[in-house]
């Protein structure tokens, strides 16, 4: 699945709703809003406040996405990393994380190689490479966090 490049809060929120199981109707129900209220907030219609960060977070928990924090950290040239819970981590999880990180690094390297075929990197290629690179760095950071969580010496 190709991940969208999110260059505004509105696009991040729209991506969350697009990823929500059941679409807008189910997202509205999840927040306890009727569809008209939800659409007014979602599309930021005049006279209506947009969805709050907490409402978007609630939708993202159900959808399993991190579009809003990815967008916000991107504003600061950072990377959002959801750290694993120690109870959710075992050696199988560590192996899966390591392989996932390697795949993401390979994707970045392949994108760079392809972009350099003509000798230069254009703006669209740059944006795609940066997005993939952030995903790789986030995966690596989460991988290291999982290793530390699983193998940390218990505190007395």
Short mmCIF file of N, CA and C in Angstrom, two decimals:
data_model
loop_
_atom_site.label_atom_id
_atom_site.label_comp_id
_atom_site.label_asym_id
_atom_site.label_seq_id
_atom_site.Cartn_x
_atom_site.Cartn_y
_atom_site.Cartn_z
N UNK A 1 0.84 -1.17 0.00
CA UNK A 1 0.00 0.00 0.00
C UNK A 1 0.89 1.23 0.00
N UNK A 2 0.58 2.16 -0.87
CA UNK A 2 1.35 3.39 -0.95
C UNK A 2 0.84 4.37 0.10
N UNK A 3 1.74 4.90 0.88
CA UNK A 3 1.37 5.83 1.93
C UNK A 3 1.34 7.24 1.35
N UNK A 4 0.26 7.99 1.63
CA UNK A 4 0.17 9.34 1.07
C UNK A 4 1.18 10.29 1.70
N UNK A 5 1.58 11.29 0.93
CA UNK A 5 2.43 12.34 1.47
C UNK A 5 1.49 13.39 2.04
N UNK A 6 1.58 13.60 3.33
CA UNK A 6 0.66 14.47 4.04
C UNK A 6 1.31 15.82 4.27
N UNK A 7 0.82 16.84 3.56
CA UNK A 7 1.42 18.16 3.68
C UNK A 7 0.52 19.17 4.38
N UNK A 8 -0.57 18.69 5.00
CA UNK A 8 -1.43 19.57 5.79
C UNK A 8 -2.17 18.73 6.82
N UNK A 9 -2.60 19.39 7.89
CA UNK A 9 -3.36 18.68 8.92
C UNK A 9 -4.64 18.11 8.31
N UNK A 10 -5.26 18.89 7.46
CA UNK A 10 -6.51 18.44 6.83
C UNK A 10 -6.30 17.15 6.05
N UNK A 11 -5.23 17.08 5.27
CA UNK A 11 -4.95 15.85 4.51
C UNK A 11 -4.66 14.67 5.43
N UNK A 12 -3.99 14.94 6.54
CA UNK A 12 -3.73 13.87 7.51
C UNK A 12 -5.04 13.34 8.07
N UNK A 13 -5.95 14.23 8.43
CA UNK A 13 -7.24 13.81 8.99
C UNK A 13 -8.05 13.06 7.93
N UNK A 14 -8.05 13.54 6.70
CA UNK A 14 -8.76 12.84 5.63
C UNK A 14 -8.18 11.44 5.40
N UNK A 15 -6.86 11.30 5.52
CA UNK A 15 -6.23 9.99 5.37
C UNK A 15 -6.65 9.04 6.50
N UNK A 16 -6.78 9.58 7.72
CA UNK A 16 -7.24 8.76 8.85
C UNK A 16 -8.64 8.23 8.55
N UNK A 17 -9.52 9.10 8.12
CA UNK A 17 -10.91 8.70 7.85
C UNK A 17 -10.95 7.72 6.68
N UNK A 18 -10.13 7.92 5.67
CA UNK A 18 -10.09 7.00 4.53
C UNK A 18 -9.63 5.61 4.97
N UNK A 19 -8.77 5.54 5.99
CA UNK A 19 -8.27 4.26 6.49
C UNK A 19 -9.20 3.63 7.53
N UNK A 20 -10.20 4.36 7.97
CA UNK A 20 -11.07 3.88 9.05
C UNK A 20 -11.96 2.75 8.53
N UNK A 21 -12.01 1.64 9.27
CA UNK A 21 -12.87 0.54 8.84
C UNK A 21 -14.34 0.97 8.79
N UNK A 22 -14.96 0.82 7.63
CA UNK A 22 -16.36 1.22 7.48
C UNK A 22 -16.53 2.63 6.97
N UNK A 23 -15.44 3.39 6.83
CA UNK A 23 -15.51 4.72 6.26
C UNK A 23 -16.07 5.79 7.16
N UNK A 24 -16.55 6.86 6.54
CA UNK A 24 -17.03 8.04 7.27
C UNK A 24 -18.15 7.71 8.22
N UNK A 25 -19.08 6.89 7.78
CA UNK A 25 -20.24 6.58 8.61
C UNK A 25 -19.81 5.94 9.93
N UNK A 26 -18.92 4.98 9.86
CA UNK A 26 -18.44 4.30 11.07
C UNK A 26 -17.56 5.23 11.91
N UNK A 27 -16.79 6.08 11.26
CA UNK A 27 -15.95 7.04 12.00
C UNK A 27 -16.84 8.00 12.77
N UNK A 28 -17.90 8.48 12.13
CA UNK A 28 -18.84 9.39 12.80
C UNK A 28 -19.46 8.69 14.01
N UNK A 29 -19.90 7.46 13.83
CA UNK A 29 -20.51 6.70 14.93
C UNK A 29 -19.51 6.49 16.07
N UNK A 30 -18.26 6.24 15.72
CA UNK A 30 -17.22 6.04 16.74
C UNK A 30 -17.07 7.27 17.63
N UNK A 31 -17.26 8.44 17.05
CA UNK A 31 -17.12 9.69 17.81
C UNK A 31 -18.45 10.16 18.40
N UNK A 32 -19.53 9.42 18.13
CA UNK A 32 -20.83 9.82 18.66
C UNK A 32 -21.44 11.01 17.95
N UNK A 33 -21.09 11.20 16.68
CA UNK A 33 -21.62 12.31 15.88
C UNK A 33 -22.51 11.77 14.78
N UNK A 34 -23.51 12.56 14.39
CA UNK A 34 -24.25 12.14 13.20
C UNK A 34 -23.40 12.49 11.99
N UNK A 35 -23.73 11.89 10.84
CA UNK A 35 -22.88 12.03 9.66
C UNK A 35 -22.74 13.48 9.21
N UNK A 36 -23.79 14.27 9.30
CA UNK A 36 -23.74 15.68 8.89
C UNK A 36 -22.77 16.47 9.77
N UNK A 37 -22.87 16.27 11.10
CA UNK A 37 -21.94 16.95 12.02
C UNK A 37 -20.50 16.53 11.71
N UNK A 38 -20.32 15.23 11.53
CA UNK A 38 -18.99 14.70 11.25
C UNK A 38 -18.42 15.31 9.97
N UNK A 39 -19.22 15.31 8.90
CA UNK A 39 -18.74 15.87 7.63
C UNK A 39 -18.40 17.35 7.76
N UNK A 40 -19.20 18.11 8.49
CA UNK A 40 -18.90 19.52 8.69
C UNK A 40 -17.55 19.71 9.37
N UNK A 41 -17.25 18.87 10.35
CA UNK A 41 -15.97 18.95 11.04
C UNK A 41 -14.84 18.43 10.15
N UNK A 42 -15.10 17.32 9.49
CA UNK A 42 -14.08 16.69 8.64
C UNK A 42 -13.63 17.61 7.52
N UNK A 43 -14.59 18.22 6.85
CA UNK A 43 -14.27 19.07 5.70
C UNK A 43 -14.07 20.53 6.09
N UNK A 44 -14.08 20.79 7.40
CA UNK A 44 -13.83 22.13 7.94
C UNK A 44 -14.71 23.18 7.27
N UNK A 45 -16.01 22.86 7.21
CA UNK A 45 -16.97 23.79 6.62
C UNK A 45 -17.04 25.07 7.45
N UNK A 46 -17.31 26.20 6.80
CA UNK A 46 -17.37 27.48 7.53
C UNK A 46 -18.38 27.41 8.68
N UNK A 47 -17.97 27.95 9.82
CA UNK A 47 -18.83 27.97 10.99
C UNK A 47 -18.76 26.71 11.83
N UNK A 48 -17.90 25.77 11.45
CA UNK A 48 -17.77 24.52 12.19
C UNK A 48 -16.31 24.31 12.57
N UNK A 49 -16.10 23.88 13.80
CA UNK A 49 -14.74 23.58 14.24
C UNK A 49 -14.30 22.23 13.65
N UNK A 50 -13.02 22.12 13.30
CA UNK A 50 -12.54 20.83 12.78
C UNK A 50 -12.49 19.79 13.91
N UNK A 51 -12.30 18.56 13.52
CA UNK A 51 -12.13 17.50 14.51
C UNK A 51 -10.95 17.85 15.41
N UNK A 52 -11.08 17.59 16.69
CA UNK A 52 -9.99 17.87 17.63
C UNK A 52 -8.90 16.81 17.49
N UNK A 53 -7.73 17.13 18.01
CA UNK A 53 -6.65 16.14 18.00
C UNK A 53 -7.07 14.87 18.74
N UNK A 54 -7.78 15.03 19.83
CA UNK A 54 -8.23 13.86 20.60
C UNK A 54 -9.19 13.01 19.79
N UNK A 55 -10.09 13.63 19.05
CA UNK A 55 -11.01 12.87 18.20
C UNK A 55 -10.25 12.13 17.10
N UNK A 56 -9.27 12.79 16.51
CA UNK A 56 -8.46 12.14 15.46
C UNK A 56 -7.67 10.99 16.08
N UNK A 57 -7.13 11.20 17.27
CA UNK A 57 -6.39 10.12 17.95
C UNK A 57 -7.29 8.92 18.20
N UNK A 58 -8.51 9.17 18.61
CA UNK A 58 -9.47 8.10 18.85
C UNK A 58 -9.72 7.30 17.55
N UNK A 59 -9.87 8.01 16.45
CA UNK A 59 -10.06 7.34 15.16
C UNK A 59 -8.82 6.55 14.76
N UNK A 60 -7.65 7.13 15.00
CA UNK A 60 -6.41 6.45 14.63
C UNK A 60 -6.17 5.19 15.44
N UNK A 61 -6.59 5.19 16.69
CA UNK A 61 -6.45 3.98 17.50
C UNK A 61 -7.23 2.83 16.88
N UNK A 62 -8.42 3.13 16.39
CA UNK A 62 -9.26 2.10 15.77
C UNK A 62 -8.70 1.71 14.40
N UNK A 63 -8.29 2.70 13.62
CA UNK A 63 -7.80 2.46 12.26
C UNK A 63 -6.40 1.86 12.24
N UNK A 64 -5.66 2.03 13.34
CA UNK A 64 -4.29 1.53 13.38
C UNK A 64 -3.32 2.37 12.57
N UNK A 65 -3.60 3.67 12.48
CA UNK A 65 -2.73 4.58 11.72
C UNK A 65 -2.07 5.59 12.65
N UNK A 66 -1.11 6.32 12.10
CA UNK A 66 -0.44 7.40 12.85
C UNK A 66 -0.25 8.61 11.95
N UNK A 67 -1.23 8.90 11.10
CA UNK A 67 -1.09 9.99 10.15
C UNK A 67 -0.92 11.36 10.81
N UNK A 68 -1.71 11.67 11.84
CA UNK A 68 -1.61 12.99 12.45
C UNK A 68 -0.26 13.20 13.14
N UNK A 69 0.20 12.27 14.00
CA UNK A 69 1.53 12.50 14.58
C UNK A 69 2.65 12.48 13.54
N UNK A 70 2.49 11.69 12.48
CA UNK A 70 3.48 11.71 11.40
C UNK A 70 3.54 13.10 10.76
N UNK A 71 2.38 13.68 10.52
CA UNK A 71 2.33 15.01 9.93
C UNK A 71 2.96 16.04 10.86
N UNK A 72 2.58 16.01 12.14
CA UNK A 72 3.08 17.01 13.09
C UNK A 72 4.58 16.90 13.27
N UNK A 73 5.09 15.68 13.44
CA UNK A 73 6.54 15.53 13.60
C UNK A 73 7.27 15.93 12.31
N UNK A 74 6.63 15.72 11.17
CA UNK A 74 7.23 16.14 9.91
C UNK A 74 7.41 17.64 9.82
N UNK A 75 6.51 18.39 10.46
CA UNK A 75 6.65 19.85 10.49
C UNK A 75 7.96 20.27 11.15
N UNK A 76 8.44 19.45 12.07
CA UNK A 76 9.67 19.75 12.80
C UNK A 76 10.85 18.93 12.30
N UNK A 77 10.68 18.35 11.10
CA UNK A 77 11.70 17.48 10.51
C UNK A 77 12.04 16.32 11.44
N UNK A 78 11.04 15.85 12.15
CA UNK A 78 11.22 14.74 13.06
C UNK A 78 10.50 13.50 12.58
N UNK A 79 10.49 12.51 13.45
CA UNK A 79 9.89 11.22 13.14
C UNK A 79 9.07 10.78 14.34
N UNK A 80 7.84 10.33 14.11
CA UNK A 80 7.02 9.79 15.18
C UNK A 80 7.30 8.30 15.31
N UNK A 81 7.52 7.87 16.54
CA UNK A 81 7.74 6.45 16.80
C UNK A 81 6.87 6.04 17.97
N UNK A 82 5.94 5.13 17.71
CA UNK A 82 5.14 4.55 18.79
C UNK A 82 5.98 3.46 19.44
N UNK A 83 6.30 3.64 20.70
CA UNK A 83 7.16 2.68 21.38
C UNK A 83 6.35 1.46 21.81
N UNK A 84 6.95 0.27 21.69
CA UNK A 84 6.24 -0.96 22.04
C UNK A 84 6.10 -1.10 23.56
N UNK A 85 5.05 -1.79 23.95
CA UNK A 85 4.87 -2.13 25.36
C UNK A 85 5.69 -3.39 25.63
N UNK A 86 6.38 -3.46 26.78
CA UNK A 86 7.19 -4.65 27.07
C UNK A 86 6.37 -5.94 27.02
N UNK A 87 5.12 -5.90 27.43
CA UNK A 87 4.29 -7.10 27.44
C UNK A 87 4.00 -7.60 26.04
N UNK A 88 4.10 -6.72 25.04
CA UNK A 88 3.80 -7.08 23.65
C UNK A 88 5.03 -7.54 22.89
N UNK A 89 6.16 -7.65 23.55
CA UNK A 89 7.42 -7.92 22.87
C UNK A 89 8.00 -9.26 23.27
N UNK A 90 8.45 -10.02 22.27
CA UNK A 90 9.20 -11.26 22.51
C UNK A 90 10.24 -11.38 21.40
N UNK A 91 11.01 -12.47 21.41
CA UNK A 91 12.08 -12.60 20.42
C UNK A 91 11.54 -12.73 18.99
N UNK A 92 10.37 -13.31 18.82
CA UNK A 92 9.76 -13.40 17.50
C UNK A 92 9.43 -11.99 17.01
N UNK A 93 8.88 -11.16 17.91
CA UNK A 93 8.57 -9.78 17.58
C UNK A 93 9.85 -9.03 17.19
N UNK A 94 10.93 -9.26 17.92
CA UNK A 94 12.20 -8.59 17.60
C UNK A 94 12.68 -8.96 16.20
N UNK A 95 12.57 -10.25 15.86
CA UNK A 95 12.99 -10.69 14.52
C UNK A 95 12.12 -10.05 13.45
N UNK A 96 10.82 -10.02 13.67
CA UNK A 96 9.91 -9.39 12.71
C UNK A 96 10.23 -7.90 12.55
N UNK A 97 10.52 -7.25 13.67
CA UNK A 97 10.87 -5.82 13.60
C UNK A 97 12.16 -5.62 12.82
N UNK A 98 13.16 -6.46 13.07
CA UNK A 98 14.45 -6.34 12.38
C UNK A 98 14.27 -6.52 10.87
N UNK A 99 13.46 -7.50 10.48
CA UNK A 99 13.23 -7.73 9.05
C UNK A 99 12.46 -6.56 8.44
N UNK A 100 11.47 -6.06 9.15
CA UNK A 100 10.71 -4.91 8.67
C UNK A 100 11.57 -3.68 8.48
N UNK A 101 12.50 -3.48 9.43
CA UNK A 101 13.42 -2.34 9.33
C UNK A 101 14.33 -2.50 8.12
N UNK A 102 14.83 -3.71 7.90
CA UNK A 102 15.71 -3.95 6.76
C UNK A 102 14.98 -3.71 5.44
N UNK A 103 13.73 -4.14 5.36
CA UNK A 103 12.94 -3.92 4.15
C UNK A 103 12.76 -2.43 3.90
N UNK A 104 12.47 -1.67 4.95
CA UNK A 104 12.27 -0.22 4.79
C UNK A 104 13.56 0.47 4.37
N UNK A 105 14.68 0.02 4.91
CA UNK A 105 15.95 0.61 4.48
C UNK A 105 16.21 0.30 3.01
N UNK A 106 15.94 -0.95 2.62
CA UNK A 106 16.12 -1.34 1.23
C UNK A 106 15.24 -0.51 0.29
N UNK A 107 14.04 -0.20 0.74
CA UNK A 107 13.14 0.62 -0.07
C UNK A 107 13.72 2.02 -0.28
N UNK A 108 14.26 2.60 0.79
CA UNK A 108 14.88 3.93 0.68
C UNK A 108 16.05 3.87 -0.30
N UNK A 109 16.91 2.88 -0.14
CA UNK A 109 18.07 2.76 -1.01
C UNK A 109 17.66 2.57 -2.47
N UNK A 110 16.62 1.76 -2.71
CA UNK A 110 16.13 1.54 -4.07
C UNK A 110 15.56 2.83 -4.66
N UNK A 111 14.85 3.58 -3.84
CA UNK A 111 14.27 4.85 -4.32
C UNK A 111 15.37 5.84 -4.69
N UNK A 112 16.42 5.89 -3.88
CA UNK A 112 17.54 6.79 -4.18
C UNK A 112 18.22 6.37 -5.48
N UNK A 113 18.47 5.07 -5.62
CA UNK A 113 19.11 4.56 -6.83
C UNK A 113 18.29 4.90 -8.07
N UNK A 114 16.98 4.67 -8.00
CA UNK A 114 16.11 4.97 -9.13
C UNK A 114 16.09 6.47 -9.44
N UNK A 115 16.03 7.28 -8.38
CA UNK A 115 15.99 8.73 -8.57
C UNK A 115 17.28 9.25 -9.22
N UNK A 116 18.38 8.58 -8.96
CA UNK A 116 19.67 9.04 -9.50
C UNK A 116 19.96 8.53 -10.90
N UNK A 117 19.04 7.75 -11.48
CA UNK A 117 19.26 7.23 -12.83
C UNK A 117 19.50 8.36 -13.84
N UNK A 118 18.81 9.49 -13.65
CA UNK A 118 19.00 10.62 -14.57
C UNK A 118 20.01 11.64 -14.03
N UNK A 119 20.64 11.31 -12.90
CA UNK A 119 21.70 12.17 -12.38
C UNK A 119 21.26 13.23 -11.39
N UNK A 120 19.95 13.35 -11.15
CA UNK A 120 19.48 14.35 -10.20
C UNK A 120 18.16 13.89 -9.57
N UNK A 121 17.85 14.48 -8.44
CA UNK A 121 16.64 14.13 -7.70
C UNK A 121 15.69 15.32 -7.77
N UNK A 122 14.49 15.09 -8.35
CA UNK A 122 13.51 16.17 -8.44
C UNK A 122 12.71 16.27 -7.13
N UNK A 123 11.84 17.27 -7.06
CA UNK A 123 11.10 17.54 -5.81
C UNK A 123 10.17 16.40 -5.43
N UNK A 124 9.51 15.78 -6.39
CA UNK A 124 8.60 14.66 -6.10
C UNK A 124 9.40 13.47 -5.57
N UNK A 125 10.54 13.19 -6.20
CA UNK A 125 11.39 12.09 -5.73
C UNK A 125 11.92 12.39 -4.33
N UNK A 126 12.32 13.63 -4.10
CA UNK A 126 12.81 14.04 -2.79
C UNK A 126 11.75 13.80 -1.71
N UNK A 127 10.52 14.22 -1.97
CA UNK A 127 9.44 14.04 -0.99
C UNK A 127 9.19 12.56 -0.72
N UNK A 128 9.19 11.75 -1.75
CA UNK A 128 8.98 10.31 -1.58
C UNK A 128 10.12 9.67 -0.79
N UNK A 129 11.34 10.06 -1.09
CA UNK A 129 12.51 9.51 -0.39
C UNK A 129 12.47 9.90 1.08
N UNK A 130 12.18 11.17 1.38
CA UNK A 130 12.12 11.63 2.77
C UNK A 130 11.03 10.88 3.53
N UNK A 131 9.87 10.69 2.91
CA UNK A 131 8.78 9.96 3.57
C UNK A 131 9.21 8.53 3.88
N UNK A 132 9.81 7.85 2.92
CA UNK A 132 10.27 6.48 3.14
C UNK A 132 11.39 6.44 4.18
N UNK A 133 12.27 7.43 4.16
CA UNK A 133 13.37 7.48 5.13
C UNK A 133 12.83 7.65 6.55
N UNK A 134 11.84 8.52 6.72
CA UNK A 134 11.24 8.70 8.05
C UNK A 134 10.63 7.39 8.55
N UNK A 135 9.98 6.66 7.64
CA UNK A 135 9.40 5.37 8.03
C UNK A 135 10.49 4.39 8.45
N UNK A 136 11.62 4.40 7.73
CA UNK A 136 12.74 3.52 8.09
C UNK A 136 13.31 3.89 9.46
N UNK A 137 13.54 5.17 9.69
CA UNK A 137 14.12 5.61 10.96
C UNK A 137 13.16 5.30 12.11
N UNK A 138 11.88 5.51 11.90
CA UNK A 138 10.89 5.20 12.94
C UNK A 138 10.89 3.70 13.25
N UNK A 139 10.97 2.88 12.21
CA UNK A 139 11.00 1.43 12.42
C UNK A 139 12.25 1.02 13.19
N UNK A 140 13.38 1.61 12.85
CA UNK A 140 14.64 1.28 13.55
C UNK A 140 14.58 1.71 15.01
N UNK A 141 14.04 2.90 15.26
CA UNK A 141 13.93 3.39 16.63
C UNK A 141 13.01 2.48 17.46
N UNK A 142 11.90 2.08 16.87
CA UNK A 142 10.98 1.18 17.56
C UNK A 142 11.63 -0.19 17.79
N UNK A 143 12.42 -0.63 16.84
CA UNK A 143 13.13 -1.91 16.97
C UNK A 143 14.10 -1.86 18.17
N UNK A 144 14.87 -0.79 18.25
CA UNK A 144 15.81 -0.64 19.38
C UNK A 144 15.03 -0.53 20.69
N UNK A 145 13.94 0.22 20.69
CA UNK A 145 13.12 0.33 21.89
C UNK A 145 12.57 -1.01 22.34
N UNK A 146 12.18 -1.85 21.40
CA UNK A 146 11.67 -3.18 21.73
C UNK A 146 12.76 -4.06 22.33
N UNK A 147 13.96 -3.97 21.79
CA UNK A 147 15.09 -4.74 22.34
C UNK A 147 15.35 -4.31 23.78
N UNK A 148 15.38 -3.01 24.01
CA UNK A 148 15.62 -2.50 25.36
C UNK A 148 14.50 -2.90 26.31
N UNK A 149 13.28 -2.82 25.85
CA UNK A 149 12.13 -3.17 26.69
C UNK A 149 12.16 -4.65 27.08
N UNK A 150 12.53 -5.50 26.13
CA UNK A 150 12.52 -6.94 26.39
C UNK A 150 13.69 -7.39 27.27
N UNK A 151 14.85 -6.79 27.07
CA UNK A 151 16.06 -7.29 27.73
C UNK A 151 16.59 -6.39 28.84
N UNK A 152 15.85 -5.40 29.21
CA UNK A 152 16.29 -4.50 30.28
C UNK A 152 16.29 -5.25 31.62
N UNK A 153 17.32 -5.00 32.38
CA UNK A 153 17.42 -5.59 33.71
C UNK A 153 16.30 -5.04 34.59
N UNK A 154 15.56 -5.90 35.26
CA UNK A 154 14.46 -5.41 36.10
C UNK A 154 14.96 -4.49 37.21
N UNK A 155 14.17 -3.45 37.48
CA UNK A 155 14.52 -2.51 38.54
C UNK A 155 14.09 -3.10 39.88
N UNK A 156 14.96 -2.98 40.91
CA UNK A 156 14.60 -3.54 42.22
C UNK A 156 13.48 -2.78 42.90
#
